[in-house]
Each structure stands twice: as structure tokens, then as C-alpha cells.
PDB file of C-alpha atoms in Angstrom:
ATOM      1  CA  MET A   1      -4.158   0.779 -30.678  1.00 90.00           C
ATOM      2  CA  LYS A   2      -3.882   3.492 -27.924  1.00 94.00           C
ATOM      3  CA  LYS A   3      -2.585   7.014 -28.279  1.00 97.00           C
ATOM      4  CA  VAL A   4      -0.647   8.057 -25.073  1.00 98.00           C
ATOM      5  CA  ARG A   5       0.723  11.624 -24.671  1.00 98.00           C
ATOM      6  CA  ILE A   6       3.313  12.112 -22.200  1.00 99.00           C
ATOM      7  CA  LEU A   7       4.958  15.420 -20.906  1.00 99.00           C
ATOM      8  CA  SER A   8       8.265  15.830 -19.072  1.00 99.00           C
ATOM      9  CA  TRP A   9       9.129  19.191 -17.145  1.00 98.00           C
ATOM     10  CA  ASN A  10      11.703  20.456 -14.880  1.00 98.00           C
ATOM     11  CA  VAL A  11       9.677  22.721 -12.774  1.00 98.00           C
ATOM     12  CA  ASN A  12      12.578  24.103 -10.574  1.00 98.00           C
ATOM     13  CA  GLY A  13      10.211  23.666  -7.635  1.00 98.00           C
ATOM     14  CA  ILE A  14       6.734  22.339  -7.816  1.00 97.00           C
ATOM     15  CA  ARG A  15       5.518  24.895  -5.059  1.00 96.00           C
ATOM     16  CA  ALA A  16       6.919  27.906  -7.089  1.00 95.00           C
ATOM     17  CA  ALA A  17       5.488  26.156 -10.068  1.00 96.00           C
ATOM     18  CA  GLU A  18       2.112  26.291  -8.422  1.00 95.00           C
ATOM     19  CA  LYS A  19       2.353  30.047  -7.955  1.00 94.00           C
ATOM     20  CA  TYR A  20       2.818  30.407 -11.654  1.00 94.00           C
ATOM     21  CA  GLY A  21      -0.399  28.565 -12.632  1.00 96.00           C
ATOM     22  CA  PHE A  22       0.954  24.920 -12.738  1.00 97.00           C
ATOM     23  CA  LEU A  23      -2.410  23.444 -12.032  1.00 97.00           C
ATOM     24  CA  ASP A  24      -4.293  25.539 -14.640  1.00 97.00           C
ATOM     25  CA  TRP A  25      -1.407  24.619 -17.271  1.00 98.00           C
ATOM     26  CA  PHE A  26      -1.933  20.877 -16.163  1.00 98.00           C
ATOM     27  CA  THR A  27      -5.868  21.158 -16.313  1.00 97.00           C
ATOM     28  CA  GLN A  28      -5.493  22.686 -19.748  1.00 98.00           C
ATOM     29  CA  GLU A  29      -3.086  20.071 -21.006  1.00 98.00           C
ATOM     30  CA  ALA A  30      -4.319  16.803 -19.069  1.00 98.00           C
ATOM     31  CA  PRO A  31      -1.728  14.594 -20.506  1.00 98.00           C
ATOM     32  CA  ASP A  32      -1.857  10.789 -19.979  1.00 98.00           C
ATOM     33  CA  VAL A  33       1.415  10.717 -17.978  1.00 98.00           C
ATOM     34  CA  LEU A  34       3.242  13.904 -16.624  1.00 98.00           C
ATOM     35  CA  CYS A  35       6.750  13.662 -15.355  1.00 98.00           C
ATOM     36  CA  LEU A  36       8.359  16.225 -13.107  1.00 98.00           C
ATOM     37  CA  ASN A  37      12.003  16.909 -12.248  1.00 97.00           C
ATOM     38  CA  GLU A  38      13.498  18.971  -9.593  1.00 98.00           C
ATOM     39  CA  THR A  39      10.140  19.215  -7.538  1.00 98.00           C
ATOM     40  CA  LYS A  40      11.900  20.287  -4.380  1.00 98.00           C
ATOM     41  CA  ALA A  41       9.153  18.705  -2.262  1.00 97.00           C
ATOM     42  CA  GLU A  42       7.510  15.800  -0.289  1.00 96.00           C
ATOM     43  CA  PRO A  43       3.855  15.186  -0.754  1.00 96.00           C
ATOM     44  CA  GLY A  44       3.213  16.267   2.738  1.00 95.00           C
ATOM     45  CA  GLN A  45       4.180  19.542   2.034  1.00 96.00           C
ATOM     46  CA  LEU A  46       1.753  19.961  -0.925  1.00 96.00           C
ATOM     47  CA  SER A  47      -1.767  20.955  -1.109  1.00 92.00           C
ATOM     48  CA  PRO A  48      -4.053  17.873  -2.059  1.00 92.00           C
ATOM     49  CA  GLY A  49      -4.932  19.516  -5.562  1.00 91.00           C
ATOM     50  CA  LEU A  50      -1.059  18.973  -6.209  1.00 95.00           C
ATOM     51  CA  VAL A  51      -0.741  15.272  -4.990  1.00 96.00           C
ATOM     52  CA  ASN A  52      -3.948  13.778  -6.764  1.00 94.00           C
ATOM     53  CA  PRO A  53      -5.306  16.574  -9.320  1.00 96.00           C
ATOM     54  CA  VAL A  54      -8.807  15.868 -10.357  1.00 97.00           C
ATOM     55  CA  ILE A  55      -9.129  17.019 -14.017  1.00 96.00           C
ATOM     56  CA  GLY A  56     -12.640  16.506 -15.566  1.00 93.00           C
ATOM     57  CA  ASN A  57     -13.589  12.990 -14.282  1.00 95.00           C
ATOM     58  CA  VAL A  58     -10.009  11.608 -13.870  1.00 96.00           C
ATOM     59  CA  THR A  59      -8.251  11.843 -10.648  1.00 97.00           C
ATOM     60  CA  TYR A  60      -4.288  11.444 -11.295  1.00 98.00           C
ATOM     61  CA  LYS A  61      -2.208   8.886  -9.200  1.00 97.00           C
ATOM     62  CA  SER A  62       0.733  10.510  -8.052  1.00 98.00           C
ATOM     63  CA  TYR A  63       4.175   8.853  -7.282  1.00 98.00           C
ATOM     64  CA  TRP A  64       7.223  10.700  -5.708  1.00 98.00           C
ATOM     65  CA  ALA A  65      11.084  10.257  -5.158  1.00 98.00           C
ATOM     66  CA  CYS A  66      12.067  12.794  -2.670  1.00 98.00           C
ATOM     67  CA  ALA A  67      15.688  13.647  -1.568  1.00 98.00           C
ATOM     68  CA  GLN A  68      16.598  13.150   1.974  1.00 97.00           C
ATOM     69  CA  LYS A  69      17.820  16.914   1.939  1.00 97.00           C
ATOM     70  CA  ARG A  70      14.738  18.862   1.942  1.00 94.00           C
ATOM     71  CA  GLY A  71      13.951  21.438  -0.858  1.00 96.00           C
ATOM     72  CA  TYR A  72      16.284  19.596  -3.280  1.00 97.00           C
ATOM     73  CA  SER A  73      16.062  17.548  -6.245  1.00 98.00           C
ATOM     74  CA  GLY A  74      13.193  15.050  -6.632  1.00 98.00           C
ATOM     75  CA  VAL A  75      11.042  13.654  -9.437  1.00 98.00           C
ATOM     76  CA  ALA A  76       7.500  12.574  -9.447  1.00 98.00           C
ATOM     77  CA  ILE A  77       4.884  10.940 -11.958  1.00 98.00           C
ATOM     78  CA  TYR A  78       1.253  11.803 -12.480  1.00 98.00           C
ATOM     79  CA  SER A  79      -0.711   9.382 -14.250  1.00 98.00           C
ATOM     80  CA  LYS A  80      -4.259   8.786 -15.387  1.00 98.00           C
ATOM     81  CA  THR A  81      -3.673   4.914 -15.494  1.00 97.00           C
ATOM     82  CA  GLU A  82      -2.374   3.282 -12.519  1.00 97.00           C
ATOM     83  CA  PRO A  83       0.847   1.830 -13.483  1.00 98.00           C
ATOM     84  CA  LEU A  84       1.647  -2.026 -12.822  1.00 98.00           C
ATOM     85  CA  GLU A  85       4.469  -1.148 -10.581  1.00 98.00           C
ATOM     86  CA  VAL A  86       6.384   1.749  -9.424  1.00 98.00           C
ATOM     87  CA  ARG A  87       9.918   1.598  -7.983  1.00 98.00           C
ATOM     88  CA  PHE A  88      13.095   3.436  -7.344  1.00 98.00           C
ATOM     89  CA  LEU A  89      16.354   2.857  -9.085  1.00 98.00           C
ATOM     90  CA  GLY A  90      17.647   0.683  -6.260  1.00 98.00           C
ATOM     91  CA  LYS A  91      20.837   2.377  -5.685  1.00 98.00           C
ATOM     92  CA  PRO A  92      20.902   4.322  -2.198  1.00 98.00           C
ATOM     93  CA  GLU A  93      23.470   6.997  -3.471  1.00 98.00           C
ATOM     94  CA  PHE A  94      20.810   8.345  -6.136  1.00 98.00           C
ATOM     95  CA  ASP A  95      17.641   7.127  -4.322  1.00 98.00           C
ATOM     96  CA  ASN A  96      18.616   9.349  -1.524  1.00 98.00           C
ATOM     97  CA  GLU A  97      18.732  12.392  -3.888  1.00 98.00           C
ATOM     98  CA  GLY A  98      15.401  11.409  -5.435  1.00 98.00           C
ATOM     99  CA  ARG A  99      16.693  10.964  -8.868  1.00 98.00           C
ATOM    100  CA  ALA A 100      14.573   8.368 -10.627  1.00 98.00           C
ATOM    101  CA  LEU A 101      11.288   6.596 -10.645  1.00 98.00           C
ATOM    102  CA  ILE A 102      10.585   3.568 -12.811  1.00 98.00           C
ATOM    103  CA  ALA A 103       6.823   2.892 -13.618  1.00 98.00           C
ATOM    104  CA  GLU A 104       5.829  -0.299 -15.538  1.00 98.00           C
ATOM    105  CA  TYR A 105       2.906  -0.251 -17.832  1.00 98.00           C
ATOM    106  CA  ASP A 106       1.845  -2.921 -20.135  1.00 97.00           C
ATOM    107  CA  ALA A 107       3.513  -1.951 -23.460  1.00 98.00           C
ATOM    108  CA  PHE A 108       6.824  -0.040 -21.839  1.00 98.00           C
ATOM    109  CA  THR A 109       8.804   0.752 -18.895  1.00 98.00           C
ATOM    110  CA  LEU A 110       8.839   4.759 -18.053  1.00 99.00           C
ATOM    111  CA  ILE A 111      12.090   6.018 -16.278  1.00 99.00           C
ATOM    112  CA  ALA A 112      11.410   9.579 -15.149  1.00 98.00           C
ATOM    113  CA  ALA A 113      14.935  10.733 -14.323  1.00 98.00           C
ATOM    114  CA  TYR A 114      16.576  14.174 -12.726  1.00 98.00           C
ATOM    115  CA  PHE A 115      20.224  13.604 -13.733  1.00 98.00           C
ATOM    116  CA  PRO A 116      22.879  15.325 -11.655  1.00 98.00           C
ATOM    117  CA  ASN A 117      24.583  18.595 -12.315  1.00 98.00           C
ATOM    118  CA  SER A 118      28.313  18.017 -13.033  1.00 98.00           C
ATOM    119  CA  GLN A 119      28.902  21.589 -11.409  1.00 97.00           C
ATOM    120  CA  ASP A 120      31.573  24.080 -11.499  1.00 95.00           C
ATOM    121  CA  ALA A 121      34.934  22.608 -12.479  1.00 93.00           C
ATOM    122  CA  GLY A 122      33.320  19.125 -12.594  1.00 94.00           C
ATOM    123  CA  LYS A 123      33.035  19.044  -8.701  1.00 97.00           C
ATOM    124  CA  ARG A 124      30.285  16.211  -9.231  1.00 98.00           C
ATOM    125  CA  LEU A 125      31.158  14.842 -12.467  1.00 98.00           C
ATOM    126  CA  ASP A 126      32.203  11.360 -11.111  1.00 98.00           C
ATOM    127  CA  TYR A 127      28.845  11.107  -9.272  1.00 98.00           C
ATOM    128  CA  LYS A 128      27.113  12.479 -12.594  1.00 98.00           C
ATOM    129  CA  LEU A 129      28.524   9.689 -14.725  1.00 98.00           C
ATOM    130  CA  ALA A 130      27.947   6.989 -12.214  1.00 98.00           C
ATOM    131  CA  PHE A 131      24.366   7.924 -12.394  1.00 98.00           C
ATOM    132  CA  CYS A 132      24.594   8.041 -16.227  1.00 98.00           C
ATOM    133  CA  ASP A 133      25.902   4.537 -16.221  1.00 98.00           C
ATOM    134  CA  ALA A 134      23.427   3.140 -13.671  1.00 98.00           C
ATOM    135  CA  ILE A 135      20.757   4.659 -16.103  1.00 98.00           C
ATOM    136  CA  LEU A 136      22.264   3.075 -19.213  1.00 98.00           C
ATOM    137  CA  ARG A 137      22.747  -0.378 -17.360  1.00 98.00           C
ATOM    138  CA  LEU A 138      19.002   0.024 -16.604  1.00 98.00           C
ATOM    139  CA  CYS A 139      17.774   0.530 -19.945  1.00 98.00           C
ATOM    140  CA  ASN A 140      20.124  -1.934 -21.363  1.00 98.00           C
ATOM    141  CA  ALA A 141      18.540  -4.659 -19.097  1.00 98.00           C
ATOM    142  CA  LEU A 142      15.243  -3.830 -20.059  1.00 98.00           C
ATOM    143  CA  VAL A 143      16.097  -4.335 -23.429  1.00 98.00           C
ATOM    144  CA  LYS A 144      17.591  -7.429 -22.920  1.00 98.00           C
ATOM    145  CA  LYS A 145      14.452  -8.844 -21.095  1.00 98.00           C
ATOM    146  CA  GLY A 146      12.449  -7.851 -24.159  1.00 98.00           C
ATOM    147  CA  ARG A 147      10.981  -4.620 -22.361  1.00 98.00           C
ATOM    148  CA  HIS A 148      10.723  -1.219 -24.251  1.00 98.00           C
ATOM    149  CA  PHE A 149      11.664   1.887 -22.270  1.00 99.00           C
ATOM    150  CA  LEU A 150      11.072   5.658 -22.273  1.00 99.00           C
ATOM    151  CA  LEU A 151      13.610   7.564 -20.299  1.00 99.00           C
ATOM    152  CA  SER A 152      12.093  11.038 -19.579  1.00 99.00           C
ATOM    153  CA  GLY A 153      13.632  13.902 -18.030  1.00 98.00           C
ATOM    154  CA  ASP A 154      16.360  16.374 -17.421  1.00 98.00           C
ATOM    155  CA  TYR A 155      19.679  14.801 -18.548  1.00 98.00           C
ATOM    156  CA  ASN A 156      21.519  18.103 -17.982  1.00 98.00           C
ATOM    157  CA  ILE A 157      23.744  17.444 -20.851  1.00 98.00           C
ATOM    158  CA  ALA A 158      23.800  18.939 -24.395  1.00 98.00           C
ATOM    159  CA  HIS A 159      24.776  16.238 -26.762  1.00 98.00           C
ATOM    160  CA  THR A 160      26.050  18.025 -29.581  1.00 98.00           C
ATOM    161  CA  PRO A 161      27.133  21.686 -30.456  1.00 98.00           C
ATOM    162  CA  MET A 162      23.769  21.966 -32.260  1.00 98.00           C
ATOM    163  CA  ASP A 163      22.140  21.504 -28.695  1.00 98.00           C
ATOM    164  CA  LEU A 164      23.215  24.876 -27.236  1.00 98.00           C
ATOM    165  CA  ALA A 165      23.305  28.303 -28.528  1.00 98.00           C
ATOM    166  CA  ARG A 166      27.142  28.804 -27.661  1.00 98.00           C
ATOM    167  CA  PRO A 167      29.027  25.747 -27.712  1.00 98.00           C
ATOM    168  CA  LYS A 168      32.598  27.252 -28.078  1.00 97.00           C
ATOM    169  CA  ALA A 169      31.873  29.392 -25.178  1.00 97.00           C
ATOM    170  CA  ASN A 170      30.673  26.452 -22.956  1.00 97.00           C
ATOM    171  CA  GLU A 171      33.225  23.710 -23.899  1.00 95.00           C
ATOM    172  CA  ARG A 172      34.148  23.537 -20.165  1.00 96.00           C
ATOM    173  CA  SER A 173      30.827  24.154 -18.647  1.00 98.00           C
ATOM    174  CA  ALA A 174      28.846  21.768 -16.745  1.00 98.00           C
ATOM    175  CA  GLY A 175      26.329  19.893 -18.992  1.00 98.00           C
ATOM    176  CA  TYR A 176      28.634  20.209 -21.997  1.00 98.00           C
ATOM    177  CA  LEU A 177      31.651  18.632 -20.582  1.00 98.00           C
ATOM    178  CA  PRO A 178      33.500  15.897 -23.127  1.00 98.00           C
ATOM    179  CA  GLU A 179      32.971  13.407 -20.514  1.00 98.00           C
ATOM    180  CA  GLU A 180      29.180  13.998 -20.438  1.00 98.00           C
ATOM    181  CA  ARG A 181      28.915  14.275 -24.276  1.00 98.00           C
ATOM    182  CA  ALA A 182      30.902  10.878 -24.683  1.00 98.00           C
ATOM    183  CA  TRP A 183      28.311   9.274 -22.230  1.00 98.00           C
ATOM    184  CA  MET A 184      25.610  10.500 -24.691  1.00 98.00           C
ATOM    185  CA  ASP A 185      27.334   8.874 -27.500  1.00 98.00           C
ATOM    186  CA  LYS A 186      27.681   5.672 -25.647  1.00 98.00           C
ATOM    187  CA  PHE A 187      23.945   5.742 -24.821  1.00 98.00           C
ATOM    188  CA  THR A 188      22.934   6.295 -28.550  1.00 98.00           C
ATOM    189  CA  LYS A 189      25.510   3.790 -29.784  1.00 98.00           C
ATOM    190  CA  ALA A 190      23.934   1.390 -27.569  1.00 98.00           C
ATOM    191  CA  GLY A 191      21.009   1.385 -29.818  1.00 97.00           C
ATOM    192  CA  HIS A 192      18.979   4.004 -27.918  1.00 98.00           C
ATOM    193  CA  VAL A 193      17.395   7.153 -29.561  1.00 98.00           C
ATOM    194  CA  ASP A 194      17.032  10.644 -28.776  1.00 98.00           C
ATOM    195  CA  THR A 195      13.491  11.015 -30.228  1.00 98.00           C
ATOM    196  CA  PHE A 196      13.357  14.714 -30.646  1.00 98.00           C
ATOM    197  CA  ARG A 197      16.675  14.701 -32.688  1.00 98.00           C
ATOM    198  CA  HIS A 198      15.202  11.600 -34.686  1.00 98.00           C
ATOM    199  CA  PHE A 199      12.254  13.842 -35.749  1.00 98.00           C
ATOM    200  CA  HIS A 200      14.194  17.077 -36.123  1.00 98.00           C
ATOM    201  CA  PRO A 201      17.605  16.014 -37.609  1.00 97.00           C
ATOM    202  CA  GLY A 202      19.802  19.047 -38.282  1.00 95.00           C
ATOM    203  CA  GLU A 203      17.491  21.530 -36.870  1.00 97.00           C
ATOM    204  CA  PRO A 204      19.333  24.257 -34.661  1.00 96.00           C
ATOM    205  CA  ASP A 205      17.928  26.664 -32.277  1.00 98.00           C
ATOM    206  CA  HIS A 206      15.585  24.157 -30.109  1.00 98.00           C
ATOM    207  CA  TYR A 207      16.324  24.563 -26.477  1.00 98.00           C
ATOM    208  CA  THR A 208      14.610  23.399 -23.305  1.00 99.00           C
ATOM    209  CA  TRP A 209      16.651  25.483 -20.684  1.00 98.00           C
ATOM    210  CA  TRP A 210      17.702  29.251 -20.660  1.00 98.00           C
ATOM    211  CA  SER A 211      19.416  30.994 -17.859  1.00 97.00           C
ATOM    212  CA  TYR A 212      17.409  33.604 -15.879  1.00 94.00           C
ATOM    213  CA  TRP A 213      20.024  36.065 -16.574  1.00 93.00           C
ATOM    214  CA  GLY A 214      20.378  38.499 -19.679  1.00 89.00           C
ATOM    215  CA  THR A 215      16.811  37.898 -21.241  1.00 95.00           C
ATOM    216  CA  ALA A 216      18.414  34.637 -22.459  1.00 98.00           C
ATOM    217  CA  ARG A 217      14.855  33.057 -22.921  1.00 98.00           C
ATOM    218  CA  GLU A 218      13.939  36.064 -24.904  1.00 97.00           C
ATOM    219  CA  ARG A 219      16.831  35.821 -27.032  1.00 97.00           C
ATOM    220  CA  ASN A 220      16.652  32.127 -27.288  1.00 98.00           C
ATOM    221  CA  VAL A 221      20.192  31.701 -25.802  1.00 98.00           C
ATOM    222  CA  GLY A 222      19.669  28.195 -24.572  1.00 98.00           C
ATOM    223  CA  TRP A 223      20.598  24.650 -24.241  1.00 98.00           C
ATOM    224  CA  ARG A 224      18.526  21.594 -25.095  1.00 98.00           C
ATOM    225  CA  ILE A 225      19.252  19.325 -21.947  1.00 98.00           C
ATOM    226  CA  ASP A 226      15.655  17.748 -21.649  1.00 99.00           C
ATOM    227  CA  TYR A 227      14.828  14.397 -23.437  1.00 99.00           C
ATOM    228  CA  HIS A 228      12.529  11.510 -24.241  1.00 99.00           C
ATOM    229  CA  SER A 229      14.460   8.685 -25.305  1.00 99.00           C
ATOM    230  CA  VAL A 230      13.660   5.138 -26.303  1.00 99.00           C
ATOM    231  CA  ASP A 231      15.132   1.914 -27.463  1.00 98.00           C
ATOM    232  CA  ASN A 232      15.458   1.580 -31.104  1.00 98.00           C
ATOM    233  CA  ALA A 233      12.779  -0.983 -31.368  1.00 98.00           C
ATOM    234  CA  PHE A 234      10.374   1.133 -29.528  1.00 98.00           C
ATOM    235  CA  LEU A 235      10.731   3.966 -32.046  1.00 98.00           C
ATOM    236  CA  PRO A 236       8.076   2.816 -34.739  1.00 98.00           C
ATOM    237  CA  LYS A 237       5.672   3.447 -31.961  1.00 98.00           C
ATOM    238  CA  VAL A 238       6.642   7.105 -31.241  1.00 98.00           C
ATOM    239  CA  THR A 239       4.609   9.299 -33.542  1.00 98.00           C
ATOM    240  CA  SER A 240       6.062  12.731 -32.615  1.00 98.00           C
ATOM    241  CA  SER A 241       8.329  14.621 -30.100  1.00 98.00           C
ATOM    242  CA  ILE A 242       8.316  18.008 -29.504  1.00 98.00           C
ATOM    243  CA  ILE A 243       9.618  20.881 -27.377  1.00 98.00           C
ATOM    244  CA  ARG A 244       7.071  23.487 -25.773  1.00 98.00           C
ATOM    245  CA  PRO A 245       9.088  26.742 -25.390  1.00 98.00           C
ATOM    246  CA  GLU A 246       6.024  28.638 -25.075  1.00 98.00           C
ATOM    247  CA  VAL A 247       5.196  27.225 -21.611  1.00 98.00           C
ATOM    248  CA  THR A 248       6.694  29.571 -18.818  1.00 96.00           C
ATOM    249  CA  GLY A 249       6.963  29.197 -15.033  1.00 95.00           C
ATOM    250  CA  SER A 250      10.276  27.716 -14.946  1.00 97.00           C
ATOM    251  CA  ASP A 251      13.881  28.069 -16.568  1.00 98.00           C
ATOM    252  CA  HIS A 252      13.125  24.961 -18.375  1.00 98.00           C
ATOM    253  CA  CYS A 253      10.098  24.224 -20.701  1.00 98.00           C
ATOM    254  CA  PRO A 254       8.284  20.816 -21.050  1.00 98.00           C
ATOM    255  CA  VAL A 255       9.072  18.198 -23.681  1.00 99.00           C
ATOM    256  CA  GLU A 256       6.337  16.081 -25.015  1.00 99.00           C
ATOM    257  CA  ILE A 257       6.103  12.594 -26.993  1.00 99.00           C
ATOM    258  CA  HIS A 258       3.109  10.890 -28.324  1.00 98.00           C
ATOM    259  CA  LEU A 259       3.078   7.234 -28.628  1.00 98.00           C
ATOM    260  CA  ALA A 260       0.864   4.577 -30.360  1.00 98.00           C
ATOM    261  CA  VAL A 261       0.952   1.315 -28.549  1.00 97.00           C
TER     262      VAL A 261
END
């Protein structure tokens, strides 16, 4: 049995994160796989050390989904082991914004995703929910084929009142709209598991995003919107799921999951 350590982090721009010591952090962590959300860059805009980092005697392979609009959205996967296959979601309306990468490994399918923000007054809610439904169909299809999945990334949804510091004040805020929370209900009722909440049931005050305004992070006035989720049958292979609020350099912090596969 092999232990696999996977991190996911919305870096809010990888070039900005590099200035805040991203590569030093990556070198120290040296995970088996790192998923990045909101990269805001194409590989051609990056230094070689960011495209294929060399840590110890390992050269990481990297894979990128980039938005057509430069400096916007985007996801990336860094992997010690070359996946069997890496592909896009296969839906132009989402691939054109660099919303997801799908990497096939022997034991599971990794989906690195950056869910859209529904924006003020639900301006992009329909687009957001269409993406959510596409992801759910993908997860369900994988399970139907007998595959396990790990869905890692910034979902831009706080599922329950426990997942944000001020639920009452944010009932009409993007990321906590009734329609978004209902989709998370549908996702979990389909047999899929929010791994952090599985290991930390009923525990408040765990967040992954904080506004830059008003010392929100220092006061821990945040939202939990970054997740590692798996199909229920894969859950016995998950040994831990944690949040890393001590890691700075973005308005999000990384989330980490350990597998024994």
C-alpha cells in the first residue's frame, strides 16, 4: 500500500505567489501532487522553475488548464508521478476559462477544479450551477464505471452555516446562495463525501478563505470553500483531511489530504 499526499491551493495568481515564496514552500512540502486554482497564467509566462520544479531528485511534471482571457482563472497540477492521462473537462464553455483538469492515476481519478464565482446578485449563478452539474455528472459517471475520484479545489461554496463565520449576514452573498448550497446537498446525497467534514464533524471555525479587508484573517472571520471530496467507496482509503491556515501568500490557504492506496 502506498501513501499519497495531495495538496490543493487557490494561489490567487501563481506569479504573485512566487513573489511570496511559493517555490520555497513547495520545496519544503514536496507533496506527491499539488493542485493549484486561480493560477492566472500560462506556462509560457512562467520561469522554468515554476513550470517543472526540481525538488531533491524529483522533477515534477506540470499540467495546465488556462483561460482564453489572459490573467484570469486557470488550474494546474504538479505531480511526482506522471499520470496515465490528463484531459480537460471537454466542455468549451468551461475549458475556455481553464476551470478543470482531470488526471488519471492507477487507483483513482483526480479532478482539479476551480468553480466559478456566482458574483454579486447572482450575476453568474446560472453559469456556476451549469459547471457544478457538469462536475457532478463526471463524478457520477466515474463511479458508474467503477472508478474512484478525488475532486480537489476551490468550490466557491460554503455548504452549511458552520462553514462561514457570519452565515446570517451572508445569506444572499455569492458562495452562500441557497441554490449553491442546494447543489452541495445534491452532491453529498449522490454518495460523495466532503472529507474534511467527515473527519471533523460539528467543528466550527475552520476556514480556507478570508477577505483581505479588515484583518479578517487575523480575526478568523472566514469561509470554508476549498475541499477534497471523494466517492463514498473511496473513503476508507482516506487517512486524513486537514486545512493549513498557517500557510500565507494568498487569500486562501491550502487543503491537504492523505490517501493509502
